Each structure stands twice: as structure tokens, then as C-alpha cells.
mmCIF file of C-alpha atoms and ligand atoms in Angstrom:
data_model
loop_
_atom_site.group_PDB
_atom_site.id
_atom_site.type_symbol
_atom_site.label_atom_id
_atom_site.label_comp_id
_atom_site.label_asym_id
_atom_site.label_seq_id
_atom_site.Cartn_x
_atom_site.Cartn_y
_atom_site.Cartn_z
ATOM 1 C CA MET X 1 185.712 108.219 208.173
ATOM 2 C CA ILE X 2 185.236 104.558 207.281
ATOM 3 C CA TYR X 3 181.963 104.141 205.427
ATOM 4 C CA PHE X 4 180.482 100.642 205.588
ATOM 5 C CA ASP X 5 176.844 101.591 204.938
ATOM 6 C CA ASN X 6 176.762 101.305 201.156
ATOM 7 C CA ALA X 7 173.538 99.284 201.129
ATOM 8 C CA ALA X 8 171.806 102.332 202.626
ATOM 9 C CA THR X 9 173.343 104.722 200.131
ATOM 10 C CA THR X 10 176.633 105.342 198.351
ATOM 11 C CA LYS X 11 178.831 108.370 197.834
ATOM 12 C CA PRO X 12 178.128 109.851 194.393
ATOM 13 C CA CYS X 13 181.123 109.236 192.119
ATOM 14 C CA ALA X 14 183.011 112.148 190.525
ATOM 15 C CA GLU X 15 181.616 111.223 187.102
ATOM 16 C CA ALA X 16 178.020 111.409 188.394
ATOM 17 C CA VAL X 17 178.646 114.745 190.116
ATOM 18 C CA ALA X 18 180.207 116.187 186.938
ATOM 19 C CA ALA X 19 177.273 114.939 184.836
ATOM 20 C CA VAL X 20 174.755 116.453 187.275
ATOM 21 C CA ASN X 21 176.540 119.812 187.223
ATOM 22 C CA ASP X 22 176.808 119.802 183.450
ATOM 23 C CA ALA X 23 173.099 119.025 183.100
ATOM 24 C CA LEU X 24 172.198 121.761 185.599
ATOM 25 C CA GLU X 25 173.899 124.218 183.238
ATOM 26 C CA ARG X 26 172.017 122.816 180.254
ATOM 27 C CA PHE X 27 168.799 123.527 182.049
ATOM 28 C CA ALA X 28 166.108 123.423 179.360
ATOM 29 C CA ASN X 29 163.002 121.272 179.507
ATOM 30 C CA PRO X 30 163.607 118.143 177.398
ATOM 31 C CA SER X 31 160.070 118.483 176.004
ATOM 32 C CA SER X 32 160.823 121.962 174.599
ATOM 33 C CA LEU X 33 161.131 122.063 170.849
ATOM 34 C CA HIS X 34 164.004 124.552 170.627
ATOM 35 C CA LYS X 35 167.622 123.494 170.420
ATOM 36 C CA LEU X 36 168.273 123.807 174.166
ATOM 37 C CA GLY X 37 165.362 121.450 174.768
ATOM 38 C CA LEU X 38 166.820 119.033 172.274
ATOM 39 C CA GLU X 39 170.168 119.181 174.078
ATOM 40 C CA ALA X 40 168.466 118.233 177.352
ATOM 41 C CA GLU X 41 166.561 115.461 175.605
ATOM 42 C CA LEU X 42 169.816 114.052 174.264
ATOM 43 C CA ILE X 43 171.197 113.816 177.817
ATOM 44 C CA VAL X 44 168.148 111.754 178.816
ATOM 45 C CA THR X 45 168.415 109.565 175.705
ATOM 46 C CA ASP X 46 172.080 108.886 176.342
ATOM 47 C CA ALA X 47 171.416 107.869 179.977
ATOM 48 C CA ARG X 48 168.496 105.673 178.924
ATOM 49 C CA GLU X 49 170.705 103.847 176.410
ATOM 50 C CA THR X 50 173.422 103.375 179.015
ATOM 51 C CA VAL X 51 171.045 101.881 181.605
ATOM 52 C CA ALA X 52 169.417 99.682 178.941
ATOM 53 C CA GLU X 53 172.752 98.361 177.720
ATOM 54 C CA ALA X 54 173.881 97.532 181.253
ATOM 55 C CA LEU X 55 170.720 95.436 181.705
ATOM 56 C CA GLY X 56 170.796 93.879 178.242
ATOM 57 C CA ALA X 57 167.499 95.659 177.510
ATOM 58 C CA LYS X 58 166.252 98.017 174.799
ATOM 59 C CA ALA X 59 166.289 101.759 175.513
ATOM 60 C CA GLU X 60 162.525 101.920 174.949
ATOM 61 C CA GLU X 61 162.051 99.478 177.855
ATOM 62 C CA ILE X 62 163.598 101.859 180.442
ATOM 63 C CA TYR X 63 161.446 104.425 182.265
ATOM 64 C CA PHE X 64 163.064 106.871 184.669
ATOM 65 C CA THR X 65 161.415 107.259 188.071
ATOM 66 C CA SER X 66 162.234 108.972 191.368
ATOM 67 C CA GLY X 67 163.796 105.763 192.709
ATOM 68 C CA ALA X 68 163.124 102.098 193.313
ATOM 69 C CA THR X 69 160.257 102.789 195.707
ATOM 70 C CA GLU X 70 158.352 104.493 192.920
ATOM 71 C CA SER X 71 159.394 101.795 190.424
ATOM 72 C CA SER X 72 158.102 98.960 192.614
ATOM 73 C CA ASN X 73 154.901 100.828 193.535
ATOM 74 C CA THR X 74 154.310 101.464 189.819
ATOM 75 C CA ALA X 75 154.897 97.802 188.997
ATOM 76 C CA ILE X 76 152.694 96.368 191.759
ATOM 77 C CA PHE X 77 149.781 98.795 191.596
ATOM 78 C CA GLY X 78 150.003 98.783 187.790
ATOM 79 C CA ALA X 79 149.845 94.981 187.638
ATOM 80 C CA PHE X 80 146.885 94.976 190.015
ATOM 81 C CA ARG X 81 145.000 97.580 188.018
ATOM 82 C CA ALA X 82 145.706 95.749 184.761
ATOM 83 C CA HIS X 83 144.727 92.260 185.956
ATOM 84 C CA GLY X 84 143.312 92.515 189.480
ATOM 85 C CA LYS X 85 139.679 92.374 188.364
ATOM 86 C CA ARG X 86 140.072 88.857 187.000
ATOM 87 C CA LYS X 87 142.845 87.568 189.252
ATOM 88 C CA ASN X 88 143.235 88.165 192.938
ATOM 89 C CA ARG X 89 146.517 86.681 194.141
ATOM 90 C CA LEU X 90 149.849 88.472 194.573
ATOM 91 C CA VAL X 91 152.874 86.372 195.536
ATOM 92 C CA ILE X 92 155.907 87.972 197.196
ATOM 93 C CA THR X 93 158.607 86.687 199.537
ATOM 94 C CA SER X 94 158.639 87.344 203.269
ATOM 95 C CA VAL X 95 161.952 89.222 203.054
ATOM 96 C CA GLU X 96 161.063 91.953 200.561
ATOM 97 C CA HIS X 97 162.041 95.562 201.120
ATOM 98 C CA PRO X 98 159.147 97.802 202.286
ATOM 99 C CA ALA X 99 159.068 99.268 198.743
ATOM 100 C CA THR X 100 157.429 95.945 197.771
ATOM 101 C CA ALA X 101 156.008 94.753 201.096
ATOM 102 C CA ALA X 102 154.051 97.950 201.814
ATOM 103 C CA PRO X 103 152.207 98.190 198.475
ATOM 104 C CA ALA X 104 151.443 94.469 198.821
ATOM 105 C CA GLN X 105 149.984 95.085 202.266
ATOM 106 C CA LEU X 106 147.819 97.899 200.939
ATOM 107 C CA LEU X 107 146.485 95.603 198.214
ATOM 108 C CA GLU X 108 145.753 93.007 200.894
ATOM 109 C CA GLU X 109 143.731 95.590 202.799
ATOM 110 C CA LEU X 110 141.822 96.238 199.586
ATOM 111 C CA GLY X 111 140.892 92.573 199.311
ATOM 112 C CA CYS X 112 143.781 90.984 197.441
ATOM 113 C CA GLU X 113 145.106 87.624 198.544
ATOM 114 C CA VAL X 114 148.805 88.172 199.304
ATOM 115 C CA ILE X 115 151.008 85.104 199.729
ATOM 116 C CA ARG X 116 154.353 85.736 201.435
ATOM 117 C CA VAL X 117 156.677 82.817 200.830
ATOM 118 C CA SER X 118 159.261 82.221 203.579
ATOM 119 C CA PRO X 119 162.697 80.607 203.353
ATOM 120 C CA ARG X 120 163.096 77.023 204.583
ATOM 121 C CA GLU X 121 164.732 76.225 207.921
ATOM 122 C CA ASP X 122 168.168 76.418 206.329
ATOM 123 C CA GLY X 123 167.563 80.114 205.625
ATOM 124 C CA ARG X 124 167.328 79.539 201.878
ATOM 125 C CA PHE X 125 164.571 80.051 199.334
ATOM 126 C CA TYR X 126 163.768 77.280 196.898
ATOM 127 C CA ALA X 127 162.407 78.065 193.453
ATOM 128 C CA GLU X 128 159.841 75.261 193.683
ATOM 129 C CA ASP X 129 158.415 76.653 196.972
ATOM 130 C CA ILE X 130 157.862 80.093 195.472
ATOM 131 C CA ALA X 131 156.558 78.715 192.169
ATOM 132 C CA ALA X 132 154.112 76.478 194.080
ATOM 133 C CA ALA X 133 152.479 79.578 195.599
ATOM 134 C CA VAL X 134 151.615 80.846 192.106
ATOM 135 C CA ASP X 135 148.254 79.570 190.865
ATOM 136 C CA ASP X 136 145.771 80.316 188.056
ATOM 137 C CA ASN X 137 144.377 83.162 190.139
ATOM 138 C CA THR X 138 147.755 84.938 190.471
ATOM 139 C CA PHE X 139 148.353 88.218 188.649
ATOM 140 C CA MET X 140 151.906 88.873 189.835
ATOM 141 C CA LEU X 141 154.985 87.415 191.471
ATOM 142 C CA SER X 142 157.411 89.961 192.901
ATOM 143 C CA MET X 143 160.722 88.905 194.443
ATOM 144 C CA MET X 144 164.005 90.648 195.096
ATOM 145 C CA LEU X 145 167.363 89.587 193.663
ATOM 146 C CA VAL X 146 169.593 90.422 196.630
ATOM 147 C CA ASN X 147 168.307 90.927 200.159
ATOM 148 C CA ASN X 148 169.335 94.281 201.593
ATOM 149 C CA GLU X 149 169.832 93.026 205.170
ATOM 150 C CA THR X 150 171.825 89.824 204.624
ATOM 151 C CA GLY X 151 173.016 89.909 200.996
ATOM 152 C CA TYR X 152 171.197 86.609 200.376
ATOM 153 C CA ILE X 153 170.792 86.015 196.631
ATOM 154 C CA LEU X 154 167.324 84.703 195.812
ATOM 155 C CA PRO X 155 166.823 82.071 193.067
ATOM 156 C CA VAL X 156 165.032 84.541 190.779
ATOM 157 C CA GLN X 157 166.010 83.064 187.426
ATOM 158 C CA GLU X 158 164.987 79.495 188.389
ATOM 159 C CA THR X 159 161.743 80.667 189.986
ATOM 160 C CA PHE X 160 160.722 82.891 187.072
ATOM 161 C CA SER X 161 161.478 80.148 184.585
ATOM 162 C CA LEU X 162 159.365 77.606 186.540
ATOM 163 C CA VAL X 163 156.474 80.071 186.820
ATOM 164 C CA LYS X 164 156.652 81.177 183.172
ATOM 165 C CA ARG X 165 156.377 77.561 182.023
ATOM 166 C CA LYS X 166 153.247 76.832 184.068
ATOM 167 C CA HIS X 167 151.622 80.281 184.227
ATOM 168 C CA PRO X 168 152.832 82.320 181.238
ATOM 169 C CA TYR X 169 150.511 85.270 181.963
ATOM 170 C CA VAL X 170 151.690 85.999 185.501
ATOM 171 C CA LEU X 171 153.644 89.272 185.612
ATOM 172 C CA LEU X 172 157.147 88.799 187.037
ATOM 173 C CA HIS X 173 158.724 91.698 188.889
ATOM 174 C CA CYS X 174 162.185 91.803 190.444
ATOM 175 C CA ASP X 175 163.607 94.392 192.842
ATOM 176 C CA CYS X 176 167.218 94.411 191.628
ATOM 177 C CA VAL X 177 168.317 97.391 193.736
ATOM 178 C CA GLN X 178 171.055 95.574 195.678
ATOM 179 C CA GLY X 179 172.168 93.529 192.665
ATOM 180 C CA PHE X 180 172.401 96.110 189.875
ATOM 181 C CA MET X 181 176.028 96.939 189.027
ATOM 182 C CA LYS X 182 177.100 94.580 191.834
ATOM 183 C CA ILE X 183 176.403 91.067 190.667
ATOM 184 C CA PRO X 184 176.231 90.229 186.947
ATOM 185 C CA PHE X 185 172.762 89.657 185.478
ATOM 186 C CA LYS X 186 170.907 90.426 182.252
ATOM 187 C CA VAL X 187 167.161 90.842 181.868
ATOM 188 C CA LYS X 188 166.696 88.099 179.267
ATOM 189 C CA LYS X 189 168.329 85.433 181.420
ATOM 190 C CA LEU X 190 166.600 86.623 184.580
ATOM 191 C CA GLY X 191 163.271 86.341 182.775
ATOM 192 C CA ALA X 192 161.702 89.384 184.472
ATOM 193 C CA ASP X 193 158.882 91.420 182.960
ATOM 194 C CA MET X 194 159.681 94.333 185.244
ATOM 195 C CA ILE X 195 162.766 95.367 187.186
ATOM 196 C CA SER X 196 163.215 98.122 189.787
ATOM 197 C CA LEU X 197 166.511 99.995 189.991
ATOM 198 C CA SER X 198 167.819 102.777 192.207
ATOM 199 C CA GLY X 199 170.528 105.338 191.471
ATOM 200 C CA HIS X 200 171.778 106.146 194.945
ATOM 201 C CA LYS X 201 172.898 102.562 195.679
ATOM 202 C CA ILE X 202 175.343 102.742 192.782
ATOM 203 C CA HIS X 203 177.120 106.060 193.328
ATOM 204 C CA ALA X 204 174.501 108.172 191.512
ATOM 205 C CA PRO X 205 172.427 110.836 193.299
ATOM 206 C CA LYS X 206 169.321 110.147 195.392
ATOM 207 C CA GLY X 207 165.883 110.640 193.876
ATOM 208 C CA ILE X 208 166.489 108.797 190.629
ATOM 209 C CA GLY X 209 165.784 105.234 189.578
ATOM 210 C CA ALA X 210 164.266 103.280 186.761
ATOM 211 C CA LEU X 211 161.666 100.702 185.944
ATOM 212 C CA TYR X 212 162.448 98.210 183.208
ATOM 213 C CA LEU X 213 159.200 97.216 181.514
ATOM 214 C CA ARG X 214 159.602 94.435 178.982
ATOM 215 C CA LYS X 215 158.311 95.354 175.527
ATOM 216 C CA GLY X 216 154.798 93.923 175.167
ATOM 217 C CA VAL X 217 153.967 94.249 178.883
ATOM 218 C CA HIS X 218 151.254 96.821 179.485
ATOM 219 C CA ILE X 219 150.337 98.268 182.850
ATOM 220 C CA PRO X 220 148.811 101.674 183.641
ATOM 221 C CA PRO X 221 151.003 104.423 185.121
ATOM 222 C CA LEU X 222 151.128 105.540 188.740
ATOM 223 C CA LEU X 223 151.451 109.232 187.844
ATOM 224 C CA TYR X 224 149.295 111.109 185.351
ATOM 225 C CA GLY X 225 149.984 114.504 183.842
ATOM 226 C CA GLY X 226 151.998 115.851 180.950
ATOM 227 C CA GLY X 227 152.632 112.460 179.366
ATOM 228 C CA GLN X 228 156.433 112.330 179.698
ATOM 229 C CA GLU X 229 158.201 108.962 179.390
ATOM 230 C CA LYS X 230 155.753 107.917 176.648
ATOM 231 C CA GLY X 231 152.855 108.685 178.970
ATOM 232 C CA PHE X 232 154.041 106.122 181.502
ATOM 233 C CA ARG X 233 155.596 108.508 184.018
ATOM 234 C CA SER X 234 154.361 112.063 183.846
ATOM 235 C CA GLY X 235 156.346 114.934 185.325
ATOM 236 C CA THR X 236 159.188 116.941 183.822
ATOM 237 C CA GLU X 237 162.213 114.676 183.703
ATOM 238 C CA SER X 238 164.925 115.451 186.249
ATOM 239 C CA VAL X 239 167.624 115.789 183.612
ATOM 240 C CA PRO X 240 170.486 116.362 186.100
ATOM 241 C CA LEU X 241 169.607 113.290 188.187
ATOM 242 C CA ILE X 242 169.079 111.175 185.075
ATOM 243 C CA ALA X 243 172.466 112.360 183.768
ATOM 244 C CA GLY X 244 174.086 111.420 187.093
ATOM 245 C CA PHE X 245 172.467 107.983 187.007
ATOM 246 C CA GLY X 246 173.666 107.392 183.441
ATOM 247 C CA ALA X 247 177.204 108.526 184.287
ATOM 248 C CA ALA X 248 177.428 106.186 187.300
ATOM 249 C CA VAL X 249 176.191 103.227 185.245
ATOM 250 C CA LYS X 250 178.619 104.095 182.433
ATOM 251 C CA LYS X 251 181.465 104.098 184.924
ATOM 252 C CA LEU X 252 180.497 100.906 186.764
ATOM 253 C CA SER X 253 179.199 98.575 184.071
ATOM 254 C CA PRO X 254 182.591 97.524 182.620
ATOM 255 C CA THR X 255 183.846 96.449 186.093
ATOM 256 C CA VAL X 256 180.973 94.481 187.665
ATOM 257 C CA LYS X 257 182.937 91.209 187.762
ATOM 258 C CA GLU X 258 186.211 92.836 188.822
ATOM 259 C CA ARG X 259 184.544 94.727 191.698
ATOM 260 C CA LEU X 260 182.631 91.624 192.761
ATOM 261 C CA ASP X 261 185.937 89.760 193.115
ATOM 262 C CA TYR X 262 187.534 92.635 194.993
ATOM 263 C CA VAL X 263 184.608 93.059 197.389
ATOM 264 C CA GLY X 264 184.501 89.258 197.739
ATOM 265 C CA GLY X 265 188.072 89.508 199.078
ATOM 266 C CA LEU X 266 186.995 92.127 201.651
ATOM 267 C CA ARG X 267 184.058 89.965 202.730
ATOM 268 C CA ASP X 268 186.295 86.885 203.077
ATOM 269 C CA ARG X 269 188.759 88.848 205.185
ATOM 270 C CA LEU X 270 185.968 90.177 207.393
ATOM 271 C CA ALA X 271 184.409 86.700 207.767
ATOM 272 C CA ARG X 272 187.758 85.087 208.592
ATOM 273 C CA LYS X 273 188.622 87.698 211.200
ATOM 274 C CA CYS X 274 185.124 87.554 212.695
ATOM 275 C CA ASN X 275 185.525 83.809 213.115
ATOM 276 C CA GLU X 276 188.963 84.219 214.687
ATOM 277 C CA ASN X 277 187.557 86.705 217.203
ATOM 278 C CA GLY X 278 184.343 84.875 218.053
ATOM 279 C CA PHE X 279 181.960 87.261 216.238
ATOM 280 C CA SER X 280 179.144 85.651 214.248
ATOM 281 C CA VAL X 281 178.730 86.062 210.511
ATOM 282 C CA ASN X 282 175.006 85.730 209.828
ATOM 283 C CA SER X 283 175.158 86.008 206.026
ATOM 284 C CA LEU X 284 175.548 82.781 204.100
ATOM 285 C CA PRO X 285 178.914 82.215 202.368
ATOM 286 C CA ASP X 286 177.321 82.400 198.911
ATOM 287 C CA ALA X 287 175.506 85.688 199.621
ATOM 288 C CA SER X 288 176.421 88.890 197.799
ATOM 289 C CA PRO X 289 179.698 90.015 199.380
ATOM 290 C CA TYR X 290 178.468 93.620 199.303
ATOM 291 C CA VAL X 291 176.248 93.025 202.360
ATOM 292 C CA VAL X 292 177.534 91.216 205.446
ATOM 293 C CA SER X 293 175.383 90.769 208.522
ATOM 294 C CA ILE X 294 177.446 90.207 211.684
ATOM 295 C CA SER X 295 176.749 89.971 215.438
ATOM 296 C CA VAL X 296 178.781 90.489 218.575
ATOM 297 C CA LYS X 297 177.183 88.377 221.287
ATOM 298 C CA GLY X 298 175.969 90.375 224.259
ATOM 299 C CA LEU X 299 176.139 93.741 222.483
ATOM 300 C CA ARG X 300 172.963 95.389 221.259
ATOM 301 C CA SER X 301 173.030 96.633 217.671
ATOM 302 C CA GLU X 302 172.388 100.265 218.530
ATOM 303 C CA VAL X 303 175.004 100.352 221.264
ATOM 304 C CA LEU X 304 177.596 98.851 218.951
ATOM 305 C CA LEU X 305 176.609 101.147 216.096
ATOM 306 C CA HIS X 306 177.142 104.245 218.244
ATOM 307 C CA TYR X 307 180.395 102.895 219.673
ATOM 308 C CA LEU X 308 181.704 102.449 216.128
ATOM 309 C CA GLU X 309 180.301 105.783 214.974
ATOM 310 C CA LYS X 310 182.270 107.564 217.725
ATOM 311 C CA ARG X 311 185.369 105.934 216.230
ATOM 312 C CA ASP X 312 184.449 107.149 212.734
ATOM 313 C CA ILE X 313 183.096 103.852 211.416
ATOM 314 C CA CYS X 314 179.615 103.911 209.837
ATOM 315 C CA VAL X 315 177.614 100.671 209.805
ATOM 316 C CA SER X 316 173.900 100.133 210.178
ATOM 317 C CA SER X 317 171.646 98.035 212.343
ATOM 318 C CA GLY X 318 169.536 95.943 209.980
ATOM 319 C CA SER X 319 168.444 98.150 207.113
ATOM 320 C CA ALA X 320 168.556 101.942 207.243
ATOM 321 C CA CYS X 321 164.831 102.087 206.459
ATOM 322 C CA SER X 322 163.928 100.194 209.616
ATOM 323 C CA LYS X 323 165.350 103.137 211.652
ATOM 324 C CA GLY X 324 165.814 101.208 214.855
ATOM 325 C CA LYS X 325 162.540 99.277 214.470
ATOM 326 C CA LYS X 326 163.143 95.556 214.843
ATOM 327 C CA SER X 327 163.265 94.012 211.415
ATOM 328 C CA SER X 328 161.187 90.917 210.699
ATOM 329 C CA VAL X 329 163.533 89.970 207.872
ATOM 330 C CA LEU X 330 166.338 88.577 210.035
ATOM 331 C CA GLY X 331 163.774 86.416 211.857
ATOM 332 C CA GLU X 332 162.540 85.135 208.516
ATOM 333 C CA PHE X 333 166.093 84.052 207.715
ATOM 334 C CA GLY X 334 166.189 82.139 211.025
ATOM 335 C CA LEU X 335 168.326 84.811 212.708
ATOM 336 C CA ASP X 336 165.907 85.810 215.463
ATOM 337 C CA ALA X 337 168.342 84.831 218.205
ATOM 338 C CA VAL X 338 170.983 87.279 216.998
ATOM 339 C CA SER X 339 168.794 89.989 215.484
ATOM 340 C CA ASP X 340 169.118 92.298 218.534
ATOM 341 C CA SER X 341 172.901 92.221 218.262
ATOM 342 C CA THR X 342 173.225 92.444 214.485
ATOM 343 C CA VAL X 343 174.965 95.111 212.494
ATOM 344 C CA ARG X 344 175.087 95.320 208.730
ATOM 345 C CA VAL X 345 178.445 95.997 207.104
ATOM 346 C CA SER X 346 177.914 96.944 203.480
ATOM 347 C CA PHE X 347 180.816 97.489 201.121
ATOM 348 C CA CYS X 348 181.629 99.290 197.932
ATOM 349 C CA ALA X 349 184.787 98.946 195.871
ATOM 350 C CA ASP X 350 186.283 102.054 197.515
ATOM 351 C CA ASN X 351 186.624 100.163 200.809
ATOM 352 C CA THR X 352 189.972 98.616 201.736
ATOM 353 C CA ALA X 353 191.427 95.689 203.672
ATOM 354 C CA ASP X 354 192.878 98.172 206.202
ATOM 355 C CA GLU X 355 189.379 99.457 206.880
ATOM 356 C CA VAL X 356 188.189 95.893 207.516
ATOM 357 C CA ASP X 357 191.079 95.405 209.963
ATOM 358 C CA GLU X 358 190.183 98.644 211.757
ATOM 359 C CA LEU X 359 186.567 97.476 212.064
ATOM 360 C CA ILE X 360 187.681 94.189 213.608
ATOM 361 C CA LYS X 361 189.968 96.076 216.010
ATOM 362 C CA GLN X 362 187.105 98.317 217.107
ATOM 363 C CA LEU X 363 184.683 95.384 217.442
ATOM 364 C CA THR X 364 187.195 93.747 219.773
ATOM 365 C CA ASN X 365 187.570 97.003 221.725
ATOM 366 C CA ALA X 366 183.782 97.314 221.922
ATOM 367 C CA GLU X 367 183.500 93.810 223.313
ATOM 368 C CA ASN X 368 186.170 94.552 225.948
ATOM 369 C CA ASP X 369 184.855 98.008 226.893
ATOM 370 C CA LEU X 370 181.127 97.347 226.831
ATOM 371 C CA CYS X 371 180.693 93.695 227.761
ATOM 372 C CA LYS X 372 182.830 94.173 230.881
ATOM 373 C CA VAL X 373 180.643 97.071 231.999
ATOM 374 C CA LYS X 374 177.516 94.917 231.773
HETATM 375 N N1 PLP C 1 164.671 97.847 197.381
HETATM 376 C C1 PLP C 1 165.769 97.560 198.083
HETATM 377 C C2 PLP C 1 166.252 96.145 198.134
HETATM 378 C C3 PLP C 1 166.468 98.565 198.751
HETATM 379 O O1 PLP C 1 167.573 98.252 199.456
HETATM 380 C C4 PLP C 1 165.971 99.897 198.670
HETATM 381 C C5 PLP C 1 166.649 100.988 199.410
HETATM 382 O O2 PLP C 1 166.921 100.874 200.589
HETATM 383 C C6 PLP C 1 164.825 100.151 197.910
HETATM 384 C C7 PLP C 1 164.191 99.103 197.283
HETATM 385 C C8 PLP C 1 164.259 101.535 197.775
HETATM 386 O O3 PLP C 1 165.054 102.300 196.905
HETATM 387 P P1 PLP C 1 164.898 103.892 196.786
HETATM 388 O O4 PLP C 1 165.586 104.478 197.959
HETATM 389 O O5 PLP C 1 165.547 104.240 195.480
HETATM 390 O O6 PLP C 1 163.431 104.203 196.756
#
């Protein structure tokens, strides 16, 4: 099986699986005061330190959640509840993942003014366009680092720095799900107050993620209960999933640059061969190489996806979350004309050049077999 759907989810690495199993054995509640409880707590502490170090953050700034959807919901609803009485505007981009777009829409229904900044005609975002949407009435700006459908890298650092200079009290949130452990960044340089992370995109299990909350930033929690995670995220910690997340980050963080170069080579090979065979590459050349949007003219995404799946190649049409629903994101990037025939090829460092060649071979076969039939 050739797996090119790593933006949807990744295979848990052996280190994460071993850490999960080990933590399942050491099953105590980390809040318990006996020594087994302490052992479980140490697993959580170790993972927290690992995630913090990878981000260039302090351990106390990391809160474990059930995934990036919860992290982003916590950030957005928390920011609104902290500041929404005095300020009414939320700024996001028009290409955010539903984990950001849907909470924003709910706030809009509740009376918030939501500004969705679009890319320019060249398919790129400009920091000054996004910063210009932020005014004195804005309580939050939320933008993603890497788009999950095209790999486009948004100018987060430049935008946050422009906004911070003019509006120092606006909360800055970044969905870093498709960038974490894939492209190098540190929280200080990025300038974010809050960052959402997800475990299952980086070879950890599903159901675990984190929210980075810069020290000094105060928002109320989404979940209330037993007061775990310093009262910010109640619910008994999932020690096994947290352990798996920590183990995956520990494994990946020393090789971010190396893997980026390697995956960059796979993307270049794919792009070159697509060009040679007349297939379109929709992603920009400076996008994250982990996500490549391609189209075969005259072939509908779903048809192509199933053709490839029958030949043991897994890709996705748009993002996995859109589940066949037409995505508005490609249109936002100026890709409306090809969006019906787009498939997303998303890599991890376990993929190989031979797999890319096999994909190209099967795309060519698909074109011959299916376009002729039409
Ligand atoms: N943000 C982006 C950019 C994503 O790609 C995803 C997952 O598809 C999410 C957020 C949601 O992450 P999770 O599945 O951990 O809730």
C-alpha cells in the first residue's frame, strides 16, 4: 500500500506505540497522590517538556487537549469570552480549517463581526492585507501556518508582528497543525499568543493535541470539572495518548530540517513528472512540500481517487474532513477551475521516490483508461 494521505492522518511511529503501551501498563490517575499516580504524572510532565522544547516554549505554557479541533475551539471561544463584551471583531482567513472556521461562524451567528481575509489574485496572502482587517474593535486574529489542502505557507510571522505593533492587545492564534514537526518555527519568532497542535498528523495517536498559551495570556477554559491542567482543561489526562504524543515529538524534533529537505525532493520529483505528463500542480512552488495539490484534466477527483485506491495508492480529494463536499478553499486560492479534478498528495518522510514514480504511472494509466471511455 502506498500511503499519500499524511495530511489527513499519519501512521503512528513505533516509538509512539511503545510509549502508549507502556503508559497503559502504568495505568494510575496522574492526580492520585500515591506513587503509581506520581509515575503517571511524570509521564505527562516529560511529554509536556518535550512538546514545549520543540516549540521553544515553557512547559507551563503547554496544555494537552483531545486534538487541534478542541485547541482552536478553546482559543476562539476563550478569547471571545475574555474580550467579546468590549470588542466585537474576529479576523480569520478565508482558507482556515473548519476547526477555526466553524467556531468563527458560530460567533458570527451570535452577533460577532467576522472578517474573512482572502488571498489576492495571485493566490497569495499579504501580511498588510490581513493586518489591515484588524482594528481597535478586534479581539482576535486567527490564521493557520500551513494550509491543509494546498500546503500554502501563510505569512504568519510578518502579519503577527504588524498587528502587534499597531494593536498590542489583540490575541493572536495560529493553527500550526500542518506545520508542526514539518517546517521549522519557534513560538517567540512566530509571535503567537496561542498555537493549536495535533498529535495524529505527526505519527502520534489520534485524540491528542495541545494548545500553547503564552504566559500572561488569560482566557477561560472550554471544559469545566476536576481542574486538571491547572484548571484550564478539566478531565482526567489521557496519559497513554499524551505519552504517545511526547514520544513522536521526541523522535521527530531533531530531524525537522532533514525531513523537510527529503520531502522537498519527493515534491520536486512529483512536480517535474506531473509537468512532463501534462498534469497540473496547483500548489505554489514555495508551499510546504508535505502537501501537493494536483489535477488531471478531465478526471473527477473521486473517480481518480477510487482508481488509485484500487491500485493500492491512497490520496485524498481536497481535505479528508470535506468528505466529498466541494471545498471552498481551492476556490479561494483561485483554483476553482480545477477543483473538481483535484487530488491531494500528502507526504511523510517514510515515502519514497519509487512510490512517486508509481503514482505517476497510475495517473497516466488512469488518464488512458478513463478519459478514453468518456
Ligand atoms: N487544523 C488543520 C490545518 C488540520 O489539517 C486539522 C486536521 O485535519 C485540524 C486543524 C484538526 O485537527 P484534529 O484532527 O486534531 O482535531
